[in-house]
């Protein structure tokens, strides 16, 4: 029988080793917004995989980010005001923050839970979450802290999910499909897939801030006409000629901002989809890039994501309200019928009416919000499309990026100029209203009451 001897010094060294292991500093395990950017990228991948429309994608981003932000507000009420209770139809979240939780982990858990609840391919999100959580456990977060943090994140997420279920989205899934009419100048399905109109009832979704979907009704499009001397014909001819005379830079801009999740490719008798990010996904990525560039911590990051998501959600509701009011014919249809039957736009026409431009409204609203957070004179290195085979583009302000996103639709041959110009005005009005009605700053909330 063997016996082992251990000196008193060795014994204390062993105890010290265990003590150091147990007291491993995990305070910086989640310091900046990197993990939230990763979670958001995963949601973007799932949105592309599940082929969610731009308005629905904006809804997913907004609630997911709101859940993460509400954890920041609950755990740091001195610096961050809860948005629940400020947003339309919401109630303040009454929670007691447990001692011994790790707040950024709770926020991340809330983000994953809400995001997973709003998509189809839940396993894709769960696998990503589990991988991230395993990595965080390796950083020394004690099991009891880990579990308590997840439980608190779930508590916040449950409130946000309950709020989301009352926005009329699920009811709208059973609303009737859009009926194509033959009236002159009205929208018709476009090649190659001739898809049915997307989300014709989106103006019935509850808004976060807008009084109604029609609060910022834009100017209507010019009167439809086929007369070569009419304003409408000249606008269509302008789109046609811009496409024919497009420079390489024009084409690069159009492709960079394409963001069409419905792009279909045809080879012989085979048609297949090309997966792309939505406009909302692009601007949510810009929000993450800006937060990182500004050196924001995790709380500043989720603040930017939540407010950008809300801006996108309101922009698409406002825009879609007008699209299905004016029901305007797309340039591709008009030009094929009245100017050149063989013309094909540089970008594939998305499946919904023309006026106003969704890119213009969403980009202007997002840019306004980001300018309030970071200042408009912000040098932006936009790498949002690198994963989709496109190079980076650089901008000296959010407004500059938004203007390029808007005009890209003209270069791409899918919008007349008024839809772009009126859309920018519409989106700016949406952004301004958001900052007038809600705030993430406790002192500003008190002033607004």
Coordinates of C-alpha atoms in Angstrom, one line a residue:
X1 CA 0.0 0.0 0.0
X2 CA 1.4 3.4 -1.1
X3 CA 1.3 6.4 1.1
X4 CA 1.5 10.0 0.0
X5 CA 3.1 12.8 1.9
X6 CA 2.3 16.4 1.2
X7 CA 4.1 19.3 2.8
X8 CA 2.1 22.1 4.4
X9 CA 3.5 24.5 1.8
X10 CA 2.3 22.3 -1.1
X11 CA -1.1 21.9 0.5
X12 CA -1.6 25.7 0.6
X13 CA -0.3 26.1 -2.9
X14 CA -3.0 23.6 -4.1
X15 CA -5.7 25.5 -2.1
X16 CA -4.4 28.8 -3.6
X17 CA -4.7 27.3 -7.1
X18 CA -8.3 26.3 -6.5
X19 CA -9.1 29.7 -5.0
X20 CA -7.6 31.5 -8.0
X21 CA -9.6 29.3 -10.3
X22 CA -12.8 30.0 -8.4
X23 CA -12.2 33.7 -8.3
X24 CA -11.3 34.1 -12.0
X25 CA -12.1 37.7 -13.0
X26 CA -14.9 37.5 -15.6
X27 CA -15.9 41.2 -15.4
X28 CA -14.5 41.8 -19.0
X29 CA -15.9 38.6 -20.5
X30 CA -18.5 40.8 -22.3
X31 CA -17.3 44.4 -22.4
X32 CA -18.0 45.8 -25.8
X33 CA -20.6 44.9 -28.4
X34 CA -18.8 42.1 -30.1
X35 CA -21.1 39.3 -28.9
X36 CA -24.2 41.3 -29.8
X37 CA -22.8 41.9 -33.3
X38 CA -22.3 38.2 -33.6
X39 CA -25.8 37.4 -32.5
X40 CA -27.2 40.0 -34.9
X41 CA -25.2 38.6 -37.8
X42 CA -26.6 35.2 -37.0
X43 CA -30.2 36.6 -37.0
X44 CA -29.4 38.1 -40.4
X45 CA -28.2 34.7 -41.7
X46 CA -31.5 33.2 -40.4
X47 CA -33.6 36.0 -41.9
X48 CA -31.9 35.3 -45.3
X49 CA -32.3 31.6 -44.9
X50 CA -36.0 31.9 -44.0
X51 CA -36.6 34.5 -46.7
X52 CA -38.3 37.1 -44.5
X53 CA -39.5 40.3 -46.2
X54 CA -37.8 43.6 -45.4
X55 CA -40.7 44.8 -43.2
X56 CA -40.8 41.5 -41.3
X57 CA -37.0 41.5 -40.9
X58 CA -37.2 45.0 -39.4
X59 CA -39.7 43.7 -36.9
X60 CA -37.4 40.8 -35.9
X61 CA -34.4 43.2 -35.4
X62 CA -36.4 45.7 -33.4
X63 CA -37.9 43.3 -30.8
X64 CA -34.6 41.3 -30.4
X65 CA -32.6 44.5 -29.8
X66 CA -35.3 46.0 -27.6
X67 CA -35.0 42.9 -25.3
X68 CA -31.2 43.3 -24.9
X69 CA -31.6 47.1 -24.3
X70 CA -34.2 46.5 -21.6
X71 CA -31.7 44.5 -19.6
X72 CA -29.3 47.5 -19.8
X73 CA -32.0 49.8 -18.7
X74 CA -33.0 47.5 -15.8
X75 CA -29.5 47.1 -14.5
X76 CA -28.3 50.6 -15.1
X77 CA -31.3 52.9 -14.6
X78 CA -29.1 55.9 -13.8
X79 CA -27.9 56.1 -17.3
X80 CA -30.5 54.2 -19.4
X81 CA -34.3 54.7 -19.4
X82 CA -36.6 51.8 -20.2
X83 CA -38.4 52.1 -23.5
X84 CA -41.2 49.9 -22.3
X85 CA -43.8 52.3 -21.1
X86 CA -42.7 54.8 -23.7
X87 CA -43.5 52.7 -26.8
X88 CA -47.1 52.5 -28.1
X89 CA -49.1 49.8 -26.3
X90 CA -46.3 48.9 -23.9
X91 CA -46.3 48.7 -20.2
X92 CA -43.3 49.4 -17.9
X93 CA -41.4 46.3 -17.0
X94 CA -41.6 45.7 -13.2
X95 CA -38.7 43.6 -12.3
X96 CA -36.3 43.2 -9.4
X97 CA -32.8 42.8 -10.6
X98 CA -31.2 39.8 -8.7
X99 CA -27.9 40.2 -7.0
X100 CA -25.0 38.3 -8.4
X101 CA -26.0 38.4 -12.1
X102 CA -23.7 39.3 -15.0
X103 CA -25.9 41.9 -16.8
X104 CA -24.3 41.7 -20.3
X105 CA -24.9 37.9 -20.3
X106 CA -28.5 38.6 -19.3
X107 CA -28.8 41.0 -22.2
X108 CA -27.3 38.5 -24.6
X109 CA -29.6 35.8 -23.4
X110 CA -32.6 38.1 -23.9
X111 CA -31.5 38.9 -27.4
X112 CA -31.2 35.2 -28.4
X113 CA -34.5 34.3 -26.8
X114 CA -36.6 36.9 -28.5
X115 CA -34.8 36.5 -31.8
X116 CA -35.3 32.8 -31.7
X117 CA -39.0 33.3 -31.0
X118 CA -39.5 35.4 -34.1
X119 CA -37.9 33.2 -36.8
X120 CA -38.6 29.8 -38.3
X121 CA -35.2 28.1 -38.2
X122 CA -34.9 28.1 -34.4
X123 CA -32.1 25.4 -34.4
X124 CA -29.8 27.8 -36.3
X125 CA -30.1 30.4 -33.5
X126 CA -29.9 27.9 -30.7
X127 CA -26.7 26.3 -32.1
X128 CA -25.1 29.7 -32.3
X129 CA -26.3 30.7 -28.8
X130 CA -24.9 27.4 -27.3
X131 CA -21.5 27.9 -29.0
X132 CA -21.3 31.5 -27.6
X133 CA -22.4 30.5 -24.1
X134 CA -19.8 27.7 -24.0
X135 CA -17.1 30.2 -25.0
X136 CA -18.3 32.6 -22.2
X137 CA -18.3 29.8 -19.6
X138 CA -14.6 29.2 -20.5
X139 CA -14.0 32.8 -19.4
X140 CA -14.7 31.9 -15.8
X141 CA -18.3 32.9 -15.2
X142 CA -19.4 30.8 -12.2
X143 CA -22.3 28.4 -12.8
X144 CA -24.6 30.0 -10.3
X145 CA -23.9 33.5 -11.9
X146 CA -24.4 32.0 -15.3
X147 CA -27.7 30.4 -14.6
X148 CA -29.0 33.5 -12.6
X149 CA -28.1 35.7 -15.5
X150 CA -29.8 33.6 -18.1
X151 CA -32.9 33.5 -15.9
X152 CA -33.1 37.3 -15.6
X153 CA -32.5 37.6 -19.4
X154 CA -35.4 35.2 -19.9
X155 CA -37.6 37.3 -17.6
X156 CA -37.0 40.4 -19.6
X157 CA -37.4 38.5 -22.9
X158 CA -40.8 37.1 -21.8
X159 CA -42.1 40.7 -21.3
X160 CA -40.9 41.7 -24.8
X161 CA -42.3 38.6 -26.5
X162 CA -45.6 39.2 -24.8
X163 CA -45.5 42.8 -26.1
X164 CA -44.7 41.6 -29.6
X165 CA -47.6 39.3 -29.7
X166 CA -50.0 42.2 -29.5
X167 CA -48.8 44.1 -32.6
X168 CA -51.2 42.4 -35.0
X169 CA -48.5 40.6 -36.9
X170 CA -49.8 37.1 -36.3
X171 CA -53.3 38.1 -37.2
X172 CA -52.0 39.7 -40.4
X173 CA -50.7 36.3 -41.6
X174 CA -54.3 35.3 -42.3
X175 CA -55.3 38.6 -44.1
X176 CA -56.3 38.2 -47.8
X177 CA -53.6 38.4 -50.4
X178 CA -53.2 41.5 -52.6
X179 CA -55.5 41.4 -55.7
X180 CA -53.8 42.7 -58.8
X181 CA -56.0 45.1 -60.7
X182 CA -55.8 46.2 -64.4
X183 CA -56.2 49.9 -63.8
X184 CA -53.8 51.9 -65.9
X185 CA -50.6 52.8 -63.9
X186 CA -51.1 50.3 -61.1
X187 CA -48.5 47.8 -60.0
X188 CA -48.1 44.5 -61.8
X189 CA -46.0 41.5 -60.9
X190 CA -42.6 41.7 -62.5
X191 CA -40.2 39.1 -64.1
X192 CA -38.6 36.7 -63.7
X193 CA -40.7 35.1 -60.9
X194 CA -43.8 37.4 -61.1
X195 CA -44.2 37.1 -57.4
X196 CA -47.3 38.2 -55.6
X197 CA -47.2 41.5 -53.7
X198 CA -45.5 41.3 -50.3
X199 CA -47.1 42.5 -47.1
X200 CA -50.1 44.5 -48.5
X201 CA -51.5 44.9 -44.9
X202 CA -48.3 46.0 -43.2
X203 CA -49.9 49.4 -42.3
X204 CA -52.1 47.4 -39.8
X205 CA -49.1 46.5 -37.7
X206 CA -49.0 48.4 -34.4
X207 CA -46.4 51.1 -34.5
X208 CA -43.8 51.8 -31.8
X209 CA -43.9 55.6 -32.0
X210 CA -46.0 56.7 -35.0
X211 CA -49.5 57.9 -34.2
X212 CA -50.6 55.9 -37.3
X213 CA -49.1 54.3 -40.4
X214 CA -50.3 57.4 -42.4
X215 CA -48.9 60.0 -40.0
X216 CA -46.3 61.1 -42.6
X217 CA -48.2 60.5 -45.8
X218 CA -45.8 61.6 -48.5
X219 CA -46.6 63.6 -51.6
X220 CA -48.3 61.3 -54.2
X221 CA -46.5 60.3 -57.4
X222 CA -47.1 62.5 -60.5
X223 CA -50.2 61.6 -62.4
X224 CA -49.9 58.5 -64.5
X225 CA -49.7 59.1 -68.3
X226 CA -48.3 57.5 -71.4
X227 CA -48.1 60.8 -73.3
X228 CA -44.4 61.4 -74.3
X229 CA -44.8 65.0 -73.2
X230 CA -46.1 64.2 -69.7
X231 CA -44.1 64.4 -66.5
X232 CA -44.6 60.7 -65.8
X233 CA -43.3 59.6 -69.2
X234 CA -40.2 61.8 -68.7
X235 CA -39.6 60.3 -65.3
X236 CA -39.7 56.8 -66.8
X237 CA -37.4 57.9 -69.6
X238 CA -35.0 59.3 -67.1
X239 CA -34.8 55.9 -65.4
X240 CA -34.3 54.2 -68.8
X241 CA -31.5 56.6 -69.9
X242 CA -29.8 56.5 -66.5
X243 CA -29.5 52.7 -66.9
X244 CA -28.2 52.9 -70.4
X245 CA -25.6 55.5 -69.6
X246 CA -24.7 54.1 -66.1
X247 CA -21.1 54.5 -65.1
X248 CA -19.1 51.8 -63.3
X249 CA -19.6 53.9 -60.1
X250 CA -23.3 54.0 -60.6
X251 CA -23.4 50.3 -61.0
X252 CA -21.2 49.7 -58.0
X253 CA -23.5 51.8 -55.9
X254 CA -26.6 50.0 -57.1
X255 CA -25.2 46.6 -56.4
X256 CA -23.8 47.6 -53.0
X257 CA -27.3 48.6 -51.8
X258 CA -29.3 46.0 -53.7
X259 CA -30.4 44.2 -50.5
X260 CA -33.1 42.2 -52.3
X261 CA -33.9 39.0 -50.5
X262 CA -36.1 37.9 -53.4
X263 CA -33.6 38.0 -56.2
X264 CA -34.2 35.1 -58.5
X265 CA -31.8 33.7 -61.1
X266 CA -32.9 31.8 -64.2
X267 CA -30.8 29.3 -66.1
X268 CA -32.7 27.6 -68.8
X269 CA -35.8 26.1 -67.2
X270 CA -34.3 26.3 -63.7
X271 CA -35.0 29.2 -61.3
X272 CA -33.2 29.6 -58.0
X273 CA -32.9 32.3 -55.3
X274 CA -29.8 34.4 -54.6
X275 CA -29.6 35.0 -50.8
X276 CA -29.1 38.6 -49.9
X277 CA -29.3 40.8 -46.8
X278 CA -32.4 43.0 -46.4
X279 CA -32.1 46.9 -46.2
X280 CA -32.8 46.6 -42.5
X281 CA -30.1 44.1 -42.0
X282 CA -27.7 46.4 -43.8
X283 CA -28.5 49.3 -41.5
X284 CA -28.4 47.2 -38.4
X285 CA -24.9 46.2 -39.4
X286 CA -24.0 49.8 -39.9
X287 CA -25.3 50.5 -36.3
X288 CA -23.0 47.7 -35.0
X289 CA -20.0 49.1 -37.0
X290 CA -20.7 52.6 -35.7
X291 CA -20.9 51.5 -32.1
X292 CA -17.6 49.6 -32.4
X293 CA -16.0 52.6 -34.2
X294 CA -17.2 54.9 -31.4
X295 CA -15.8 52.6 -28.7
X296 CA -19.2 51.9 -27.1
X297 CA -19.5 49.3 -24.4
X298 CA -22.1 46.6 -24.5
X299 CA -24.8 49.0 -23.2
X300 CA -24.1 51.7 -25.7
X301 CA -24.1 49.0 -28.4
X302 CA -27.5 47.6 -27.5
X303 CA -28.9 51.2 -27.3
X304 CA -27.8 51.8 -30.8
X305 CA -29.3 48.6 -32.1
X306 CA -32.6 49.1 -30.3
X307 CA -33.1 52.6 -31.6
X308 CA -32.0 51.7 -35.1
X309 CA -34.4 48.7 -35.1
X310 CA -37.3 50.9 -33.9
X311 CA -36.4 53.4 -36.7
X312 CA -36.5 50.7 -39.3
X313 CA -39.7 49.2 -38.0
X314 CA -41.5 52.6 -38.2
X315 CA -40.0 53.4 -41.6
X316 CA -41.3 50.3 -43.2
X317 CA -44.8 50.7 -41.7
X318 CA -44.9 54.3 -43.0
X319 CA -43.5 53.4 -46.4
X320 CA -45.7 50.3 -46.9
X321 CA -48.8 52.4 -46.1
X322 CA -48.0 54.6 -49.1
X323 CA -47.0 51.8 -51.4
X324 CA -50.4 50.2 -51.1
X325 CA -52.2 53.5 -51.3
X326 CA -50.6 54.7 -54.5
X327 CA -50.1 51.1 -55.9
X328 CA -47.8 52.6 -58.6
X329 CA -46.5 50.7 -61.6
X330 CA -42.8 49.9 -61.5
X331 CA -40.4 51.4 -64.1
X332 CA -39.7 48.0 -65.6
X333 CA -43.3 47.4 -66.4
X334 CA -43.9 50.9 -67.8
X335 CA -40.7 51.0 -69.8
X336 CA -41.4 47.6 -71.3
X337 CA -44.9 48.7 -72.3
X338 CA -44.2 52.2 -73.6
X339 CA -40.5 52.7 -74.3
X340 CA -38.5 49.5 -74.9
X341 CA -40.0 46.1 -74.6
X342 CA -36.6 44.4 -74.2
X343 CA -35.3 46.6 -71.4
X344 CA -34.2 44.9 -68.2
X345 CA -33.2 47.0 -65.2
X346 CA -29.7 46.6 -63.6
X347 CA -31.3 45.4 -60.4
X348 CA -34.2 42.9 -60.2
X349 CA -37.4 44.6 -59.3
X350 CA -38.7 43.6 -55.9
X351 CA -42.3 42.3 -55.5
X352 CA -44.3 45.3 -54.3
X353 CA -45.5 48.7 -55.6
X354 CA -43.1 51.5 -56.4
X355 CA -44.0 54.6 -54.4
X356 CA -42.2 55.5 -52.1
X357 CA -38.7 53.9 -52.1
X358 CA -38.3 51.6 -49.1
X359 CA -34.5 52.1 -49.2
X360 CA -35.0 55.8 -49.1
X361 CA -37.4 55.8 -46.1
X362 CA -35.5 53.2 -44.1
X363 CA -32.1 54.7 -44.7
X364 CA -33.1 58.3 -43.9
X365 CA -34.8 57.2 -40.7
X366 CA -31.8 55.0 -39.6
X367 CA -29.3 57.7 -40.6
X368 CA -31.1 60.3 -38.5
X369 CA -31.1 58.1 -35.5
X370 CA -27.4 57.1 -35.8
X371 CA -26.5 60.8 -36.3
X372 CA -28.2 61.6 -32.9
X373 CA -26.2 58.9 -31.2
X374 CA -22.8 59.3 -32.8
X375 CA -22.9 62.7 -34.6
X376 CA -23.5 62.9 -38.3
X377 CA -19.9 63.6 -39.1
X378 CA -18.9 60.1 -38.6
X379 CA -16.4 58.3 -40.8
X380 CA -18.1 55.0 -41.7
X381 CA -16.3 52.1 -43.1
X382 CA -19.2 50.0 -44.2
X383 CA -18.2 46.3 -44.5
X384 CA -21.8 45.1 -44.3
X385 CA -21.8 43.4 -47.7
X386 CA -18.4 41.7 -47.5
X387 CA -20.0 38.4 -46.5
X388 CA -22.1 38.6 -49.7
X389 CA -19.2 39.2 -52.1
X390 CA -19.1 43.0 -52.2
X391 CA -16.3 45.3 -51.2
X392 CA -16.5 47.9 -48.5
X393 CA -17.6 51.5 -49.1
X394 CA -16.7 54.5 -47.0
X395 CA -18.8 57.5 -46.1
X396 CA -18.1 60.7 -44.2
X397 CA -21.5 60.8 -42.5
X398 CA -24.6 58.7 -42.0
X399 CA -26.5 61.2 -44.1
X400 CA -24.1 60.6 -47.0
X401 CA -24.6 56.8 -46.7
X402 CA -28.4 57.2 -46.6
X403 CA -28.4 59.5 -49.7
X404 CA -26.3 57.0 -51.6
X405 CA -28.6 54.1 -50.5
X406 CA -31.6 56.2 -51.8
X407 CA -30.2 57.1 -55.2
X408 CA -28.9 53.5 -55.7
X409 CA -32.5 52.5 -56.5
X410 CA -32.6 55.0 -59.4
X411 CA -29.3 53.7 -60.7
X412 CA -30.6 50.2 -60.4
X413 CA -33.6 51.1 -62.6
X414 CA -36.3 50.2 -60.0
X415 CA -37.5 53.6 -58.8
X416 CA -38.5 56.9 -60.3
X417 CA -36.9 59.9 -58.8
X418 CA -39.9 61.2 -56.8
X419 CA -40.1 57.9 -54.9
X420 CA -36.6 58.5 -53.8
X421 CA -36.8 62.2 -52.9
X422 CA -40.2 61.9 -51.2
X423 CA -39.0 58.8 -49.4
X424 CA -36.0 60.6 -47.9
X425 CA -38.3 63.3 -46.6
X426 CA -40.7 60.7 -45.2
X427 CA -37.9 58.7 -43.5
X428 CA -36.4 61.9 -42.0
X429 CA -39.8 62.8 -40.5
X430 CA -40.0 59.3 -39.0
X431 CA -36.6 59.7 -37.5
X432 CA -37.3 63.1 -36.1
X433 CA -40.6 61.9 -34.5
X434 CA -38.8 59.0 -32.7
X435 CA -36.4 61.4 -31.0
X436 CA -39.2 63.7 -30.0
X437 CA -41.4 61.1 -28.4
X438 CA -39.0 58.6 -26.8
X439 CA -35.6 58.7 -25.2
X440 CA -33.1 56.3 -23.6
X441 CA -31.9 59.1 -21.3
X442 CA -33.7 59.3 -17.9
X443 CA -33.5 63.1 -17.7
X444 CA -35.0 63.4 -21.2
X445 CA -37.8 61.0 -20.4
X446 CA -38.7 63.1 -17.4
X447 CA -38.8 66.2 -19.6
X448 CA -41.1 64.5 -22.1
X449 CA -43.7 63.6 -19.6

